[in-house]
mmCIF file of C-alpha atoms and ligand atoms in Angstrom:
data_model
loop_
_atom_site.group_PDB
_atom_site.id
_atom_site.type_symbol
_atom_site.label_atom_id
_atom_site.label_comp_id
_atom_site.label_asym_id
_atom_site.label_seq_id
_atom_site.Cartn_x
_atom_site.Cartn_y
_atom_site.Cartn_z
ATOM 1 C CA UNK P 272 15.515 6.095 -9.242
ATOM 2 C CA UNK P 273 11.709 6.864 -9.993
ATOM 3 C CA UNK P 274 10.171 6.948 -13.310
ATOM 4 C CA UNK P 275 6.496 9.157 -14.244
ATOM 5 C CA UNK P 276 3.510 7.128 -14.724
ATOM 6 C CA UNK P 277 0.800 9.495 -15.709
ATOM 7 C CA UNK P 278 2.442 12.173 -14.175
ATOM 8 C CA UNK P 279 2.781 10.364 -10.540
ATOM 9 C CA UNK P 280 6.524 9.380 -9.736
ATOM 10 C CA UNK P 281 6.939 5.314 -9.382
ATOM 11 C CA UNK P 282 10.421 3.770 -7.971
ATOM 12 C CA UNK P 283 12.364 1.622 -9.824
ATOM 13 C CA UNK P 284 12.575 -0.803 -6.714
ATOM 14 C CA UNK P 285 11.862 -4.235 -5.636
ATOM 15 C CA UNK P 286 11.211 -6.169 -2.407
ATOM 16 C CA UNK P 287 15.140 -6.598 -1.377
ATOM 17 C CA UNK P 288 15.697 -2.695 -2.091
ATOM 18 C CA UNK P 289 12.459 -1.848 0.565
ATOM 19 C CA UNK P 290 13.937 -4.498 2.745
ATOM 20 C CA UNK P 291 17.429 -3.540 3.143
ATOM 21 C CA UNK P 292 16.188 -0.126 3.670
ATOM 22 C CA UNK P 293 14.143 -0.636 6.389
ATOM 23 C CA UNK P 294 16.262 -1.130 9.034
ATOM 24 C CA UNK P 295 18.410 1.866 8.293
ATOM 25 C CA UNK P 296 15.626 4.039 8.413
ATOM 26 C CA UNK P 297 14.356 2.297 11.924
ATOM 27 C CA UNK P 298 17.762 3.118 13.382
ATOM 28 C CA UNK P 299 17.560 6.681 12.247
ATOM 29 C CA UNK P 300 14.691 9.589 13.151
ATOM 30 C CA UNK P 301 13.514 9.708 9.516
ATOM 31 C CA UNK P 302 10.038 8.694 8.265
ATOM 32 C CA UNK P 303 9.766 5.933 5.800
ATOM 33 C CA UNK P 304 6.616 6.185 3.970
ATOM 34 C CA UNK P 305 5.522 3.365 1.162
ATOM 35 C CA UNK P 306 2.868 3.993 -0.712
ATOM 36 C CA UNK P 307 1.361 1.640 -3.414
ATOM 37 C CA UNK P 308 0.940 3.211 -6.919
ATOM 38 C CA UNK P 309 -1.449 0.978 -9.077
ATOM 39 C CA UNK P 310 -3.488 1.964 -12.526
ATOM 40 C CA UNK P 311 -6.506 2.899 -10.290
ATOM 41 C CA UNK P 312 -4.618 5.386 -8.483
ATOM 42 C CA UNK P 313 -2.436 6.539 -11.458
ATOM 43 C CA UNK P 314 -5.707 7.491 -13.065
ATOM 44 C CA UNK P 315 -7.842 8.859 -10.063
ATOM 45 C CA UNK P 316 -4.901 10.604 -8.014
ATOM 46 C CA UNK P 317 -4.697 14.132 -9.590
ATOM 47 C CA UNK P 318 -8.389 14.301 -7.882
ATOM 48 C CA UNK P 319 -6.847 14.670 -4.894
ATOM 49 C CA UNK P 320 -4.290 17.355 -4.752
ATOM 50 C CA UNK P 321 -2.961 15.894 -1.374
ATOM 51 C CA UNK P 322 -2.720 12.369 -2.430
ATOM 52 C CA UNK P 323 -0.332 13.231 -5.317
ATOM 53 C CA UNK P 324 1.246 15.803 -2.974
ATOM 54 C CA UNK P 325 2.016 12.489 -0.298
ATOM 55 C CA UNK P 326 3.101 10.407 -3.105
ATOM 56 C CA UNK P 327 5.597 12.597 -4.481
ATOM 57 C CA UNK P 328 6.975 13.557 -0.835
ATOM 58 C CA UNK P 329 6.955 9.494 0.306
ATOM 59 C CA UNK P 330 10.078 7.977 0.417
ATOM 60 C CA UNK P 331 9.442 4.627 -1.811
ATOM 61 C CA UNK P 332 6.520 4.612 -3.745
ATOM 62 C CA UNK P 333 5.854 0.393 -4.815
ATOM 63 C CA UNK P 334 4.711 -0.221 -9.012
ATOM 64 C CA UNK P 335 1.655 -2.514 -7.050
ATOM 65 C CA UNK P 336 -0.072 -3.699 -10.576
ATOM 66 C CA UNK P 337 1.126 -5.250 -13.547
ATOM 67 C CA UNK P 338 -0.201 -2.481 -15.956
ATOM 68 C CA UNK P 339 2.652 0.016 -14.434
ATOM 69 C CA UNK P 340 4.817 -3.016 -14.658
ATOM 70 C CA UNK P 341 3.776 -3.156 -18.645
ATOM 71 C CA UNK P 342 3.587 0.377 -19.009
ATOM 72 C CA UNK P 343 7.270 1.176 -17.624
ATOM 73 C CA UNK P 344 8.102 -1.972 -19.889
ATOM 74 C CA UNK P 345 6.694 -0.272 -22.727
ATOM 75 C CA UNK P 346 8.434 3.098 -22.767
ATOM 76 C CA UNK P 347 11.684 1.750 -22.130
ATOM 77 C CA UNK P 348 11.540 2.188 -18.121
ATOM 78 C CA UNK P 349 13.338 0.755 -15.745
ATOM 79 C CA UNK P 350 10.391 -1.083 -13.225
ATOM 80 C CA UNK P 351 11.960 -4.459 -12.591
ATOM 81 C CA UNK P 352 9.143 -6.570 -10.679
ATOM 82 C CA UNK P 353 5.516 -5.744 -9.457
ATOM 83 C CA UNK P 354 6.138 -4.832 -5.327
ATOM 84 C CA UNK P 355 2.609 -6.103 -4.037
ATOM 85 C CA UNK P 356 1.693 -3.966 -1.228
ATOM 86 C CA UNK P 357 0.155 -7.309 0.161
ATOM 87 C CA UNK P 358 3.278 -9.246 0.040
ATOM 88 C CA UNK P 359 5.224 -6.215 0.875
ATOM 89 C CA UNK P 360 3.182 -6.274 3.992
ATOM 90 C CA UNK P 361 3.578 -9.779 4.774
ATOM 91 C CA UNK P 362 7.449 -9.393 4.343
ATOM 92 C CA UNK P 363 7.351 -6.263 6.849
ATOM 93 C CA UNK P 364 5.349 -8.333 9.727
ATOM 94 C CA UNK P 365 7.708 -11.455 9.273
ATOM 95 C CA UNK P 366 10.687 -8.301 9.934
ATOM 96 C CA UNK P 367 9.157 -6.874 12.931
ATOM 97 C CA UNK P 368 8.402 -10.816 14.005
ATOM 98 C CA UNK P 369 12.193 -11.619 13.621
ATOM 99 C CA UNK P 370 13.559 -8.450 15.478
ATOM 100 C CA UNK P 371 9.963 -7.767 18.142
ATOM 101 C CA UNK P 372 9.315 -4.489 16.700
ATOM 102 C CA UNK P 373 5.956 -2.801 17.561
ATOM 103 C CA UNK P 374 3.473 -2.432 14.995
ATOM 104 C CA UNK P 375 -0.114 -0.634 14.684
ATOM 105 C CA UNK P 376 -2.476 -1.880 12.538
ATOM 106 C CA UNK P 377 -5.362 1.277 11.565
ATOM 107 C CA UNK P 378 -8.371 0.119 9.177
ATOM 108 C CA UNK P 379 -11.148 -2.697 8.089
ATOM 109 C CA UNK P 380 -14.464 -3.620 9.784
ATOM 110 C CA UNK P 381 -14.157 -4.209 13.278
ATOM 111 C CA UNK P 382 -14.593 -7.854 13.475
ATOM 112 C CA UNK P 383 -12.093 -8.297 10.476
ATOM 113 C CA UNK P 384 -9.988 -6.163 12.440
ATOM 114 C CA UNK P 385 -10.428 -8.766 15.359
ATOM 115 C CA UNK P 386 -9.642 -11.667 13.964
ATOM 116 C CA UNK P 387 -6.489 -9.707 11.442
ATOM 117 C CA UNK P 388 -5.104 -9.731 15.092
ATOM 118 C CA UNK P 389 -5.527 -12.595 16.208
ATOM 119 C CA UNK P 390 -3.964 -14.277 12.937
ATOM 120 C CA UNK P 391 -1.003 -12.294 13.495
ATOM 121 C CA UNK P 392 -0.680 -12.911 16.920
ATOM 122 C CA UNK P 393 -0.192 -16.775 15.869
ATOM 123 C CA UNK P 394 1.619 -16.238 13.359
ATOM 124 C CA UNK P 395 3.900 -13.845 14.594
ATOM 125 C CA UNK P 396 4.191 -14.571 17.713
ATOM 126 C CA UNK P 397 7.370 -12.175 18.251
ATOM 127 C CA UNK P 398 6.008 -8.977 16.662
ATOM 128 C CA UNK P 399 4.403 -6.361 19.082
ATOM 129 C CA UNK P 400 0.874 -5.435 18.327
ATOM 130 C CA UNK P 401 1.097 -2.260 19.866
ATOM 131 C CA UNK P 402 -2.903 -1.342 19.022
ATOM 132 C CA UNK P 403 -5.272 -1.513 16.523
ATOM 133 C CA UNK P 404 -8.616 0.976 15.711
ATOM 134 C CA UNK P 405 -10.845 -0.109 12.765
ATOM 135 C CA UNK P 406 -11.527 2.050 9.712
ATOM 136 C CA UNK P 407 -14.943 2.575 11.379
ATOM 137 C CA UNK P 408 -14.194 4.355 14.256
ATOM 138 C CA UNK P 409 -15.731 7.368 15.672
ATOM 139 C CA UNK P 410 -12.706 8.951 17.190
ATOM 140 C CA UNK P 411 -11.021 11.801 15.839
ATOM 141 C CA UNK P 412 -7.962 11.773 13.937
ATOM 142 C CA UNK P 413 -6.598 13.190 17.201
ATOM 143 C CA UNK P 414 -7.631 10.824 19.245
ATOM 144 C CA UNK P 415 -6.250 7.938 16.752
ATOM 145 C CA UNK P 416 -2.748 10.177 16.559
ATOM 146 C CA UNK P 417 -2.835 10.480 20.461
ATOM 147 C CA UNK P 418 -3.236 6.374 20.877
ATOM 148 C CA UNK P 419 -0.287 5.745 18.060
ATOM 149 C CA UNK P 420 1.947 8.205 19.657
ATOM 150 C CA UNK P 421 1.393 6.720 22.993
ATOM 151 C CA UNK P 422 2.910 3.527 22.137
ATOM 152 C CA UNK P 423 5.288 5.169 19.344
ATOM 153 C CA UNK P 424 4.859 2.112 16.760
ATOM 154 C CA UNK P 425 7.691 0.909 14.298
ATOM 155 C CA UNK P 426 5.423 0.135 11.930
ATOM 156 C CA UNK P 427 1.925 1.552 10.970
ATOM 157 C CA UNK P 428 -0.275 -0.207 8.559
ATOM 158 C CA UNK P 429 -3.387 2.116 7.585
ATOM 159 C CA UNK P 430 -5.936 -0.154 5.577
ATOM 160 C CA UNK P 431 -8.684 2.211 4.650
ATOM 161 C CA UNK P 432 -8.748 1.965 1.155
ATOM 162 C CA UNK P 433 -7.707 4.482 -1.659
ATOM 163 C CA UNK P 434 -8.215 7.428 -1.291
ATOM 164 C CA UNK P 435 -8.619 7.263 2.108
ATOM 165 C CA UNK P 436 -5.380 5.630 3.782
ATOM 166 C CA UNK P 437 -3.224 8.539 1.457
ATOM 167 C CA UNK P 438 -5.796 11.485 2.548
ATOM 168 C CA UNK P 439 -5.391 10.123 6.139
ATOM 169 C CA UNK P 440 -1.792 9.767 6.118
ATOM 170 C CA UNK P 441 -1.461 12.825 3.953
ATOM 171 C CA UNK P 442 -3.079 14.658 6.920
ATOM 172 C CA UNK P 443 -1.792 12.858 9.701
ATOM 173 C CA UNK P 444 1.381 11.267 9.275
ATOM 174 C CA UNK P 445 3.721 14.343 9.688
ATOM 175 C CA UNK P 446 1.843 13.683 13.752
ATOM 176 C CA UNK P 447 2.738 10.113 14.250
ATOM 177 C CA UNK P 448 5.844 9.334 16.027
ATOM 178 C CA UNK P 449 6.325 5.988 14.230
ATOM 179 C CA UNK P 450 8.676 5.021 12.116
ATOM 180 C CA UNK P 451 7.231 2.903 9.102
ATOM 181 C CA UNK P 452 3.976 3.773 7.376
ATOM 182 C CA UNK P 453 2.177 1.744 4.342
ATOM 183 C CA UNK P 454 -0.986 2.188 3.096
ATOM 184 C CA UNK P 455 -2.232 -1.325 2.597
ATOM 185 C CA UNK P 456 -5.653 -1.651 1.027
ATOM 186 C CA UNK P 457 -7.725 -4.339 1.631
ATOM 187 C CA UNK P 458 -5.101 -6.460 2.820
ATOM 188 C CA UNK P 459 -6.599 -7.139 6.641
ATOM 189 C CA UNK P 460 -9.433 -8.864 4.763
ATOM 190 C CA UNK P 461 -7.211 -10.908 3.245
ATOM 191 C CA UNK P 462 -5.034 -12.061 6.654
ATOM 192 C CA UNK P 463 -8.156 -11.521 8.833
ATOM 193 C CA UNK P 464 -9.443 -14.721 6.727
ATOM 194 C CA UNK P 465 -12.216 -13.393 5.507
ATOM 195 C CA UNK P 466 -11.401 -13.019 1.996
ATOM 196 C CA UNK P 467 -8.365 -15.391 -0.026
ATOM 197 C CA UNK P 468 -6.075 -14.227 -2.221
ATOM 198 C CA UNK P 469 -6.241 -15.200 -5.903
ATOM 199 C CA UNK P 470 -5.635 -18.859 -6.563
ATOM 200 C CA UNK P 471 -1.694 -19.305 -7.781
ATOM 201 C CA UNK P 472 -2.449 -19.191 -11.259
ATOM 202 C CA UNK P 473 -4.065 -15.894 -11.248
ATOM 203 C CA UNK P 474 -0.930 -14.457 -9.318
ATOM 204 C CA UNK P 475 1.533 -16.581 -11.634
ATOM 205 C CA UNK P 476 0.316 -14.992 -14.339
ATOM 206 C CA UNK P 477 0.110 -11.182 -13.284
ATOM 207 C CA UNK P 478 -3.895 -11.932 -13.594
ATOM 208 C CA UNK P 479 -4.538 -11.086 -9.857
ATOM 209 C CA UNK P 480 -7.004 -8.129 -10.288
ATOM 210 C CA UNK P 481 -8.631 -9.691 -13.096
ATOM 211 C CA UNK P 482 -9.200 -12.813 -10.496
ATOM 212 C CA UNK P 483 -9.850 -9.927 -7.858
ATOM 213 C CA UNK P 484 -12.751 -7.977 -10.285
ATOM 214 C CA UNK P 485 -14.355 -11.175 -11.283
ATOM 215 C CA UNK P 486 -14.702 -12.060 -8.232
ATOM 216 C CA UNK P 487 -16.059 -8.980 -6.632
ATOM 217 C CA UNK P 488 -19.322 -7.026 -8.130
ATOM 218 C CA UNK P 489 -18.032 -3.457 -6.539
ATOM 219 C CA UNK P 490 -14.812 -4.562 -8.274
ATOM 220 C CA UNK P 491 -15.877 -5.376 -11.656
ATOM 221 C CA UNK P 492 -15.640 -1.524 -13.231
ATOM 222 C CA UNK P 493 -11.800 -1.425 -12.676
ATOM 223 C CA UNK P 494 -11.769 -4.040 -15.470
ATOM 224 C CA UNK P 495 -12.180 -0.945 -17.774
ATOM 225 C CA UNK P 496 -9.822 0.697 -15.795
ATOM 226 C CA UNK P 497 -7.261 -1.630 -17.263
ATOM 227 C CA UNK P 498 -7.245 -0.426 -20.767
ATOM 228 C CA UNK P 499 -7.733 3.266 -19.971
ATOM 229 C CA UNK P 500 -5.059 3.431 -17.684
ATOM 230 C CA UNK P 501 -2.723 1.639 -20.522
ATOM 231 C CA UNK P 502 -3.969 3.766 -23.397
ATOM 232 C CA UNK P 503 -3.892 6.856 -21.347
ATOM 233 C CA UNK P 504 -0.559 6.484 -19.596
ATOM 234 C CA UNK P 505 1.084 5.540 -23.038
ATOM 235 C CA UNK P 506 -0.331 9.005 -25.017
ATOM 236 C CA UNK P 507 1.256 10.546 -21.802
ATOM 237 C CA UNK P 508 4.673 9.043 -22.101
ATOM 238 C CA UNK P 509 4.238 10.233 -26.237
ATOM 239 C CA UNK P 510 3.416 13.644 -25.269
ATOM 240 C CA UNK P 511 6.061 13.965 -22.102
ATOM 241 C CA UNK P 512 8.706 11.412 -22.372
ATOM 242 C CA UNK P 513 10.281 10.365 -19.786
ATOM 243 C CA UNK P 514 10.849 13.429 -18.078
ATOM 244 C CA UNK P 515 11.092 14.141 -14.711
HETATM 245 N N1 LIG O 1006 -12.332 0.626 4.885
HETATM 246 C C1 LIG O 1006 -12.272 1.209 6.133
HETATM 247 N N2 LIG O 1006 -12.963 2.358 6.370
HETATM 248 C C2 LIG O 1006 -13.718 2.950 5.402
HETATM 249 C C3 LIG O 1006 -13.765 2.360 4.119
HETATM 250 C C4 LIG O 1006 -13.050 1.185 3.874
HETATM 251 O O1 LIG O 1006 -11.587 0.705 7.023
HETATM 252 O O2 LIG O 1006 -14.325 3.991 5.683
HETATM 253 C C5 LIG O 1006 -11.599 -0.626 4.662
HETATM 254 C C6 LIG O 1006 -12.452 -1.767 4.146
HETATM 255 O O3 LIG O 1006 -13.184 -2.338 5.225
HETATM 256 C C7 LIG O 1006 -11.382 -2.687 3.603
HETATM 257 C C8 LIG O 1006 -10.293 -1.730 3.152
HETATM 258 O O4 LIG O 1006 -10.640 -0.458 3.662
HETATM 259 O O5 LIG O 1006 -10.868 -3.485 4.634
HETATM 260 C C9 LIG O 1006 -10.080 -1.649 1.663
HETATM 261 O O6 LIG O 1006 -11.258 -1.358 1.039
HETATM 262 P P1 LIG O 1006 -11.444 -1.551 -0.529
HETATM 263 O O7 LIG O 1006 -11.545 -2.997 -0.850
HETATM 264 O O8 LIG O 1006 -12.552 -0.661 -0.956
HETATM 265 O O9 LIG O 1006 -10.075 -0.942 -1.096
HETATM 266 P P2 LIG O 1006 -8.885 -1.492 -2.022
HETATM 267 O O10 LIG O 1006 -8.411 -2.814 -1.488
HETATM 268 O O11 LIG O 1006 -9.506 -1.628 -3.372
HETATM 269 O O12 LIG O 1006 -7.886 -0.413 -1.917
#
């Protein structure tokens, strides 16, 4: 079930209801796509008529922030838990480490790229890293389509940042003979070492991208982003409902 946000359709799932999926849709020739819907992208998506086009065509799109979390809450939705496309991420690798499936990782600075890969080849030391190109790169999307399909991944991870992961995959995926795709931010940084996740309390108390903006001058403007997004997306629910 999937409830509007703003206008952008958000799935009333959690982390067990991705999980159990995934499997099924390994073992069949369908595409599963995830895509993370958060306030920024609630509010900044319609600017991109592709983006909103991929989101409403993926096949699970994650409430990643607490503000849809709140907002669903608010209107009498049905948005159980916040799916973090971080941990959602984590929970995918420690999959393809348990059953050696072959994943591609596509995104972040070359040498946090590097050592993203080498962290997850200790500590996953069953899961395939089938290749890896960093959000730099000067090949083509061909070229990067040609070198995923040539190992046909299970799982693609394109870190590139919003908007461009969804513009990429909105473009390219429909080309990739893999099977899982998830746009997934900045979360290389995070595994690659280079930057740490919010301290416990911060996550505890759904304060993460508070933590996240504070933390991070080119971050600190989505801190208005908070209350926009909330006041906006609740005029929208008065003027639309619910409906779908
Ligand atoms: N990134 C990239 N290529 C680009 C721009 C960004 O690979 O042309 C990477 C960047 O290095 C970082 C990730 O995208 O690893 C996420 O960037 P950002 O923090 O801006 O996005 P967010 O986490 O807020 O989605």
């Amino acid at each position: 079930m999937r409830e509007l946000i703003l206008g952008l359709p958000v799935d009333q799932i959690t982390y067990g209801d991705i999980l159990t999926e995934v499997p099924k849709f390994l073992a069949s020739n369908r595409k599963m796509s995830i895509i993370s819907v958060n306030p920024q992208i609630a509010l900044e998506a319609k600017k991109y008529p592709s983006v909103v086009d991929l989101i409403e065509k993926s096949t699970h799109r994650i409430p990643d922030g607490i503000g849809i979390v709140l907002v669903s809450k608010m209107t009498g939705g049905k948005i159980k838990e916040r799916v973090a496309g971080f941990d959602l991420m984590v929970k995918l690798l420690e999959y393809a480490d348990k059953t050696q499936k072959k994943c591609f990782f596509y995104g972040a600075k070359p040498e946090i790229l590097k050592s993203t890969i080498k962290n997850i080849h200790k500590d996953y030391p069953n899961l395939i890293v089938a290749g890896s190109i960093d959000g730099y790169t000067k090949m083509t999307n061909h070229e990067i389509v040609t070198q995923m399909n040539a190992v046909q991944p299970d799982f693609v991870f394109v870190a590139l940042g919003f908007p461009r992961q969804e513009l990429w995959l909105a473009e390219n995926m429909a080309s990739v003979n893999g099977r899982v795709f998830q746009d997934v931010g900045g979360s290389f940084d995070v595994l690659s070492g280079h930057v740490k996740r919010a301290p416990e309390f911060f996550i505890k108390t759904h304060l993460e991208w508070l933590y996240r903006s504070l933390s991070n001058p080119t971050r600190i403007g989505r801190i208005v982003q908070l209350p926009i997004f909330a006041v906006k997306s609740l005029w929208w629910k008065m003027r639309n409902g619910g409906r779908d």
